[in-house]
Short mmCIF file of C-alpha atoms in Angstrom, two decimals:
data_model
loop_
_atom_site.label_atom_id
_atom_site.label_comp_id
_atom_site.label_asym_id
_atom_site.label_seq_id
_atom_site.Cartn_x
_atom_site.Cartn_y
_atom_site.Cartn_z
CA UNK W 1 -9.88 -16.63 -10.71
CA UNK W 2 -6.96 -15.68 -8.29
CA UNK W 3 -7.07 -12.88 -6.34
CA UNK W 4 -4.48 -11.11 -4.49
CA UNK W 5 -5.24 -8.92 -1.77
CA UNK W 6 -2.70 -6.44 -0.06
CA UNK W 7 -3.90 -4.81 3.20
CA UNK W 8 -2.35 -1.94 4.88
CA UNK W 9 -3.58 -0.23 8.21
CA UNK W 10 -3.80 3.12 8.02
CA UNK W 11 -6.59 3.29 5.75
CA UNK W 12 -8.71 0.96 7.78
CA UNK W 13 -12.22 2.83 9.17
CA UNK W 14 -12.36 3.65 12.87
CA UNK W 15 -8.43 4.33 12.51
CA UNK W 16 -7.20 7.57 13.02
CA UNK W 17 -3.48 7.84 14.57
CA UNK W 18 -0.89 5.84 15.31
CA UNK W 19 -2.44 4.56 18.73
CA UNK W 20 -4.08 2.32 16.70
CA UNK W 21 -1.37 0.99 14.40
CA UNK W 22 1.58 0.75 16.62
CA UNK W 23 2.01 -2.42 18.30
CA UNK W 24 3.17 -1.01 21.27
CA UNK W 25 0.05 1.40 21.77
CA UNK W 26 -2.96 1.35 23.60
CA UNK W 27 -5.60 0.77 20.55
CA UNK W 28 -3.74 -1.55 18.56
CA UNK W 29 -5.49 -4.39 19.24
CA UNK W 30 -8.82 -2.72 17.95
CA UNK W 31 -6.89 -2.10 15.21
CA UNK W 32 -5.93 -5.23 14.61
CA UNK W 33 -9.65 -6.50 15.27
CA UNK W 34 -11.03 -3.99 12.54
CA UNK W 35 -8.43 -4.68 9.71
CA UNK W 36 -9.12 -8.61 10.08
CA UNK W 37 -12.87 -7.68 9.85
CA UNK W 38 -12.23 -5.37 7.02
CA UNK W 39 -10.32 -8.22 4.98
CA UNK W 40 -12.51 -10.41 5.61
CA UNK W 41 -15.36 -8.89 3.85
CA UNK W 42 -13.56 -8.14 0.97
CA UNK W 43 -12.38 -11.93 1.09
CA UNK W 44 -15.63 -13.23 1.44
CA UNK W 45 -17.64 -11.10 -1.45
CA UNK W 46 -14.37 -11.99 -3.48
CA UNK W 47 -15.03 -15.83 -2.92
CA UNK W 48 -18.59 -14.92 -3.68
CA UNK W 49 -17.69 -13.21 -7.32
CA UNK W 50 -16.07 -16.29 -8.28
CA UNK W 51 -12.58 -16.12 -7.14
CA UNK W 52 -11.25 -19.70 -6.63
CA UNK W 53 -8.33 -18.18 -4.74
CA UNK W 54 -7.52 -15.53 -2.60
CA UNK W 55 -3.84 -14.69 -1.19
CA UNK W 56 -3.65 -11.90 1.27
CA UNK W 57 -0.51 -9.94 2.34
CA UNK W 58 -0.03 -8.32 5.51
CA UNK W 59 1.20 -4.74 4.41
CA UNK W 60 1.64 -2.72 7.41
CA UNK W 61 4.91 -2.15 9.32
CA UNK W 62 6.03 -5.60 10.70
CA UNK W 63 3.46 -7.06 8.67
CA UNK W 64 2.26 -9.21 11.07
CA UNK W 65 -0.71 -7.49 12.17
CA UNK W 66 -3.90 -9.58 10.76
CA UNK W 67 -4.90 -11.84 13.26
CA UNK W 68 -4.77 -15.39 11.38
CA UNK W 69 -7.06 -17.76 13.17
CA UNK W 70 -9.74 -14.67 12.83
CA UNK W 71 -9.21 -14.58 8.72
CA UNK W 72 -11.48 -16.25 6.25
CA UNK W 73 -10.46 -20.00 6.42
CA UNK W 74 -10.16 -20.38 2.42
CA UNK W 75 -7.78 -17.58 2.15
CA UNK W 76 -4.09 -17.71 2.43
CA UNK W 77 -2.06 -15.46 4.53
CA UNK W 78 1.41 -13.57 3.68
CA UNK W 79 2.77 -12.65 7.31
CA UNK W 80 6.04 -11.32 8.55
CA UNK W 81 8.80 -9.42 7.57
CA UNK W 82 11.46 -9.21 5.71
CA UNK W 83 9.84 -9.65 2.57
CA UNK W 84 11.93 -9.30 -0.34
CA UNK W 85 8.88 -7.38 -2.18
CA UNK W 86 7.29 -5.79 1.11
CA UNK W 87 3.45 -4.84 0.06
CA UNK W 88 3.42 -7.04 -3.06
CA UNK W 89 5.29 -9.79 -1.72
CA UNK W 90 4.58 -13.08 -3.89
CA UNK W 91 2.40 -11.39 -6.59
CA UNK W 92 2.99 -12.64 -10.10
CA UNK W 93 1.21 -12.68 -13.51
CA UNK W 94 -0.96 -15.82 -12.30
CA UNK W 95 -3.00 -13.76 -10.60
CA UNK W 96 -6.00 -11.86 -12.47
CA UNK W 97 -6.72 -8.89 -10.41
CA UNK W 98 -5.33 -6.71 -7.24
CA UNK W 99 -7.13 -5.24 -4.47
CA UNK W 100 -5.16 -2.78 -1.94
CA UNK W 101 -7.46 -1.85 1.30
CA UNK W 102 -6.72 0.01 4.44
CA UNK W 103 -4.50 2.43 1.78
CA UNK W 104 -3.67 5.85 2.98
CA UNK W 105 -2.84 9.08 0.76
CA UNK W 106 1.18 9.73 -0.26
CA UNK W 107 3.60 11.78 1.49
CA UNK W 108 3.19 15.30 1.30
CA UNK W 109 -0.98 15.44 0.59
CA UNK W 110 -3.75 15.46 2.94
CA UNK W 111 -5.20 12.26 4.19
CA UNK W 112 -5.29 10.29 7.46
CA UNK W 113 -2.23 9.19 8.45
CA UNK W 114 -0.42 9.90 4.86
CA UNK W 115 2.97 9.00 4.22
CA UNK W 116 5.02 7.17 1.99
CA UNK W 117 6.67 3.96 3.50
CA UNK W 118 8.63 5.78 5.60
CA UNK W 119 8.51 9.13 7.36
CA UNK W 120 11.82 10.04 5.60
CA UNK W 121 10.33 10.54 2.28
CA UNK W 122 8.77 13.37 0.88
CA UNK W 123 8.39 11.77 -2.69
CA UNK W 124 8.59 8.97 -4.79
CA UNK W 125 8.74 9.31 -8.65
CA UNK W 126 8.83 6.69 -11.28
CA UNK W 127 10.34 8.37 -14.00
CA UNK W 128 8.25 11.72 -13.70
CA UNK W 129 4.99 10.30 -12.16
CA UNK W 130 5.05 11.45 -8.45
CA UNK W 131 3.51 8.21 -6.22
CA UNK W 132 3.35 6.82 -2.65
CA UNK W 133 3.23 3.33 -1.80
CA UNK W 134 -0.31 2.63 -3.66
CA UNK W 135 1.27 3.63 -7.04
CA UNK W 136 4.38 1.77 -6.51
CA UNK W 137 2.42 -1.53 -5.75
CA UNK W 138 0.26 -0.79 -8.59
CA UNK W 139 3.43 -0.69 -10.77
CA UNK W 140 4.85 -3.68 -9.78
CA UNK W 141 1.47 -5.06 -10.61
CA UNK W 142 1.04 -3.67 -13.91
CA UNK W 143 4.52 -5.21 -14.50
CA UNK W 144 3.26 -8.56 -14.30
CA UNK W 145 0.07 -7.63 -16.15
CA UNK W 146 -2.13 -7.87 -12.86
CA UNK W 147 -5.15 -4.71 -12.96
CA UNK W 148 -5.42 -3.08 -9.62
CA UNK W 149 -9.43 -3.60 -9.18
CA UNK W 150 -10.23 -2.51 -5.78
CA UNK W 151 -8.88 0.17 -3.66
CA UNK W 152 -10.42 1.00 -0.29
CA UNK W 153 -9.02 3.58 2.51
CA UNK W 154 -9.86 7.41 3.27
CA UNK W 155 -11.02 9.96 0.55
CA UNK W 156 -7.84 11.13 0.04
CA UNK W 157 -6.33 7.72 -1.06
CA UNK W 158 -9.18 6.99 -3.35
CA UNK W 159 -8.80 10.08 -5.08
CA UNK W 160 -5.05 9.26 -5.52
CA UNK W 161 -5.98 5.87 -6.71
CA UNK W 162 -8.67 7.11 -8.95
CA UNK W 163 -6.39 9.76 -10.65
CA UNK W 164 -3.77 7.09 -11.05
CA UNK W 165 -5.79 3.87 -12.46
CA UNK W 166 -8.62 4.71 -14.99
CA UNK W 167 -11.64 2.77 -14.02
CA UNK W 168 -10.50 1.40 -10.77
CA UNK W 169 -13.50 0.63 -8.24
CA UNK W 170 -12.99 2.56 -5.18
CA UNK W 171 -14.62 2.47 -1.50
CA UNK W 172 -14.01 5.01 0.93
CA UNK W 173 -14.12 3.99 4.49
CA UNK W 174 -13.49 7.42 6.15
CA UNK W 175 -13.10 11.18 5.22
CA UNK W 176 -9.95 12.96 6.31
CA UNK W 177 -10.41 15.86 8.49
CA UNK W 178 -6.91 16.22 9.47
CA UNK W 179 -3.98 13.88 9.58
CA UNK W 180 -4.85 12.72 12.68
CA UNK W 181 -8.56 13.01 12.74
CA UNK W 182 -11.51 11.69 10.23
CA UNK W 183 -15.09 11.48 10.14
CA UNK W 184 -15.86 8.14 10.46
CA UNK W 185 -18.59 5.44 8.86
CA UNK W 186 -19.76 2.64 11.39
CA UNK W 187 -18.25 -0.41 11.41
CA UNK W 188 -22.10 -2.23 10.01
CA UNK W 189 -21.90 0.39 7.30
CA UNK W 190 -18.37 -0.07 6.27
CA UNK W 191 -18.98 -3.78 5.79
CA UNK W 192 -21.69 -3.03 3.39
CA UNK W 193 -19.79 -0.76 1.30
CA UNK W 194 -16.84 -2.81 1.14
CA UNK W 195 -18.96 -5.89 0.17
CA UNK W 196 -20.98 -3.97 -2.98
CA UNK W 197 -17.60 -2.36 -4.05
CA UNK W 198 -15.84 -5.79 -4.21
CA UNK W 199 -19.02 -6.98 -6.35
CA UNK W 200 -18.61 -3.83 -8.55
CA UNK W 201 -14.96 -4.37 -9.13
CA UNK W 202 -15.01 -8.06 -10.45
CA UNK W 203 -18.05 -7.00 -12.41
CA UNK W 204 -15.93 -4.17 -13.80
CA UNK W 205 -12.77 -5.90 -14.14
CA UNK W 206 -12.62 -6.20 -17.67
CA UNK W 207 -12.79 -2.25 -18.00
CA UNK W 208 -9.39 -1.77 -16.12
CA UNK W 209 -6.11 -2.24 -17.47
CA UNK W 210 -2.92 -2.94 -15.70
CA UNK W 211 -0.95 0.31 -14.91
CA UNK W 212 2.35 -0.63 -16.76
CA UNK W 213 5.45 0.95 -15.80
CA UNK W 214 7.76 2.41 -18.23
CA UNK W 215 10.46 0.29 -19.83
CA UNK W 216 13.37 2.32 -19.03
CA UNK W 217 12.74 3.11 -15.11
CA UNK W 218 14.38 6.15 -13.54
CA UNK W 219 13.23 5.76 -9.50
CA UNK W 220 13.77 9.05 -7.62
CA UNK W 221 13.55 9.44 -4.03
CA UNK W 222 13.13 12.82 -2.45
CA UNK W 223 14.11 12.58 1.35
CA UNK W 224 13.25 15.27 4.19
CA UNK W 225 16.77 16.17 4.70
CA UNK W 226 20.59 16.06 3.23
CA UNK W 227 21.66 12.97 5.57
CA UNK W 228 18.90 10.57 4.41
CA UNK W 229 19.97 11.25 0.92
CA UNK W 230 23.87 10.68 1.87
CA UNK W 231 22.76 7.39 3.65
CA UNK W 232 20.79 6.12 0.89
CA UNK W 233 23.52 7.33 -1.81
CA UNK W 234 25.57 4.04 -0.28
CA UNK W 235 23.86 1.89 -2.58
CA UNK W 236 25.73 1.29 -5.27
CA UNK W 237 24.30 2.89 -8.58
CA UNK W 238 22.63 5.61 -6.54
CA UNK W 239 23.73 9.41 -7.11
CA UNK W 240 22.46 12.48 -5.27
CA UNK W 241 20.74 14.57 -7.86
CA UNK W 242 20.08 17.86 -5.90
CA UNK W 243 20.53 18.07 -2.22
CA UNK W 244 17.50 15.58 -0.74
CA UNK W 245 16.91 14.18 -4.19
CA UNK W 246 18.48 10.68 -5.01
CA UNK W 247 17.82 8.61 -8.30
CA UNK W 248 18.55 5.13 -9.38
CA UNK W 249 18.48 3.64 -13.21
CA UNK W 250 16.54 0.14 -12.77
CA UNK W 251 16.49 -2.44 -14.96
CA UNK W 252 12.72 -2.88 -14.28
CA UNK W 253 9.83 -2.31 -12.01
CA UNK W 254 10.91 -4.91 -9.92
CA UNK W 255 14.53 -3.77 -9.43
CA UNK W 256 13.38 -0.04 -8.85
CA UNK W 257 11.05 -1.52 -6.06
CA UNK W 258 13.86 -3.21 -4.45
CA UNK W 259 16.14 -0.44 -4.74
CA UNK W 260 13.39 2.17 -2.85
CA UNK W 261 13.26 -0.44 -0.09
CA UNK W 262 16.98 -0.71 0.42
CA UNK W 263 17.48 3.16 0.08
CA UNK W 264 14.62 4.22 2.59
CA UNK W 265 16.11 1.70 5.03
CA UNK W 266 19.29 3.07 4.62
CA UNK W 267 17.97 6.16 4.84
CA UNK W 268 16.16 5.75 8.44
CA UNK W 269 19.48 5.21 9.75
CA UNK W 270 20.03 9.06 9.91
CA UNK W 271 20.39 10.68 13.19
CA UNK W 272 19.95 14.21 14.18
CA UNK W 273 22.55 14.20 17.09
#
């Protein structure tokens, strides 16, 4: 069985603010160590549950955070930026399951370091379904017929996953107090939780259906100000729908995902001077 593991950083245990996830700040190296250890717990449990291949995609910021030399020797790592499909790069129908660890809640909701890709985004919509990074990635997996078996992160990310993906197995590794504080679980306890829940996810995999996206995909992005919507609307096919919201009629979920990446990058050029 081939397993795909997307690893973000904000939802790793012990990481509570941007000093752990920003390469220029003081706790970043500690964040890298904890991120790599959590990935290894899941990888080892996946191999122990019958996986023959595990591909890991570093899915945070510049996507070169995982310590390659300390990663499980049998895992393959996708590292670096720019990747055409970002957090789901190289995911395809040959995989029989996907995991998401280190994940956080979407923008506009409570959760430790909650956001959606960039801080210029209030909401993503696939047709009428509001989603964050978790949902966008799950829909790409569903496009390929791949079920999301495991989601790990803070309690708010886990709740989001459970509301979106029926029967998904989840692992709470910290509980939200505010957007920059959390009730933490020890690394030793976190290891036990991640291993147990990964094993449970593989036992439960027949009960999880892929999150199949609609065939006629309309991507809508609500930004935080009009200038961001203006920049996003420079992409051909994008219309400003209502003040800060743009829409794009996509051919399929893959095109919608790449359109999201382009529009959010364009919107990040907005200045306030």
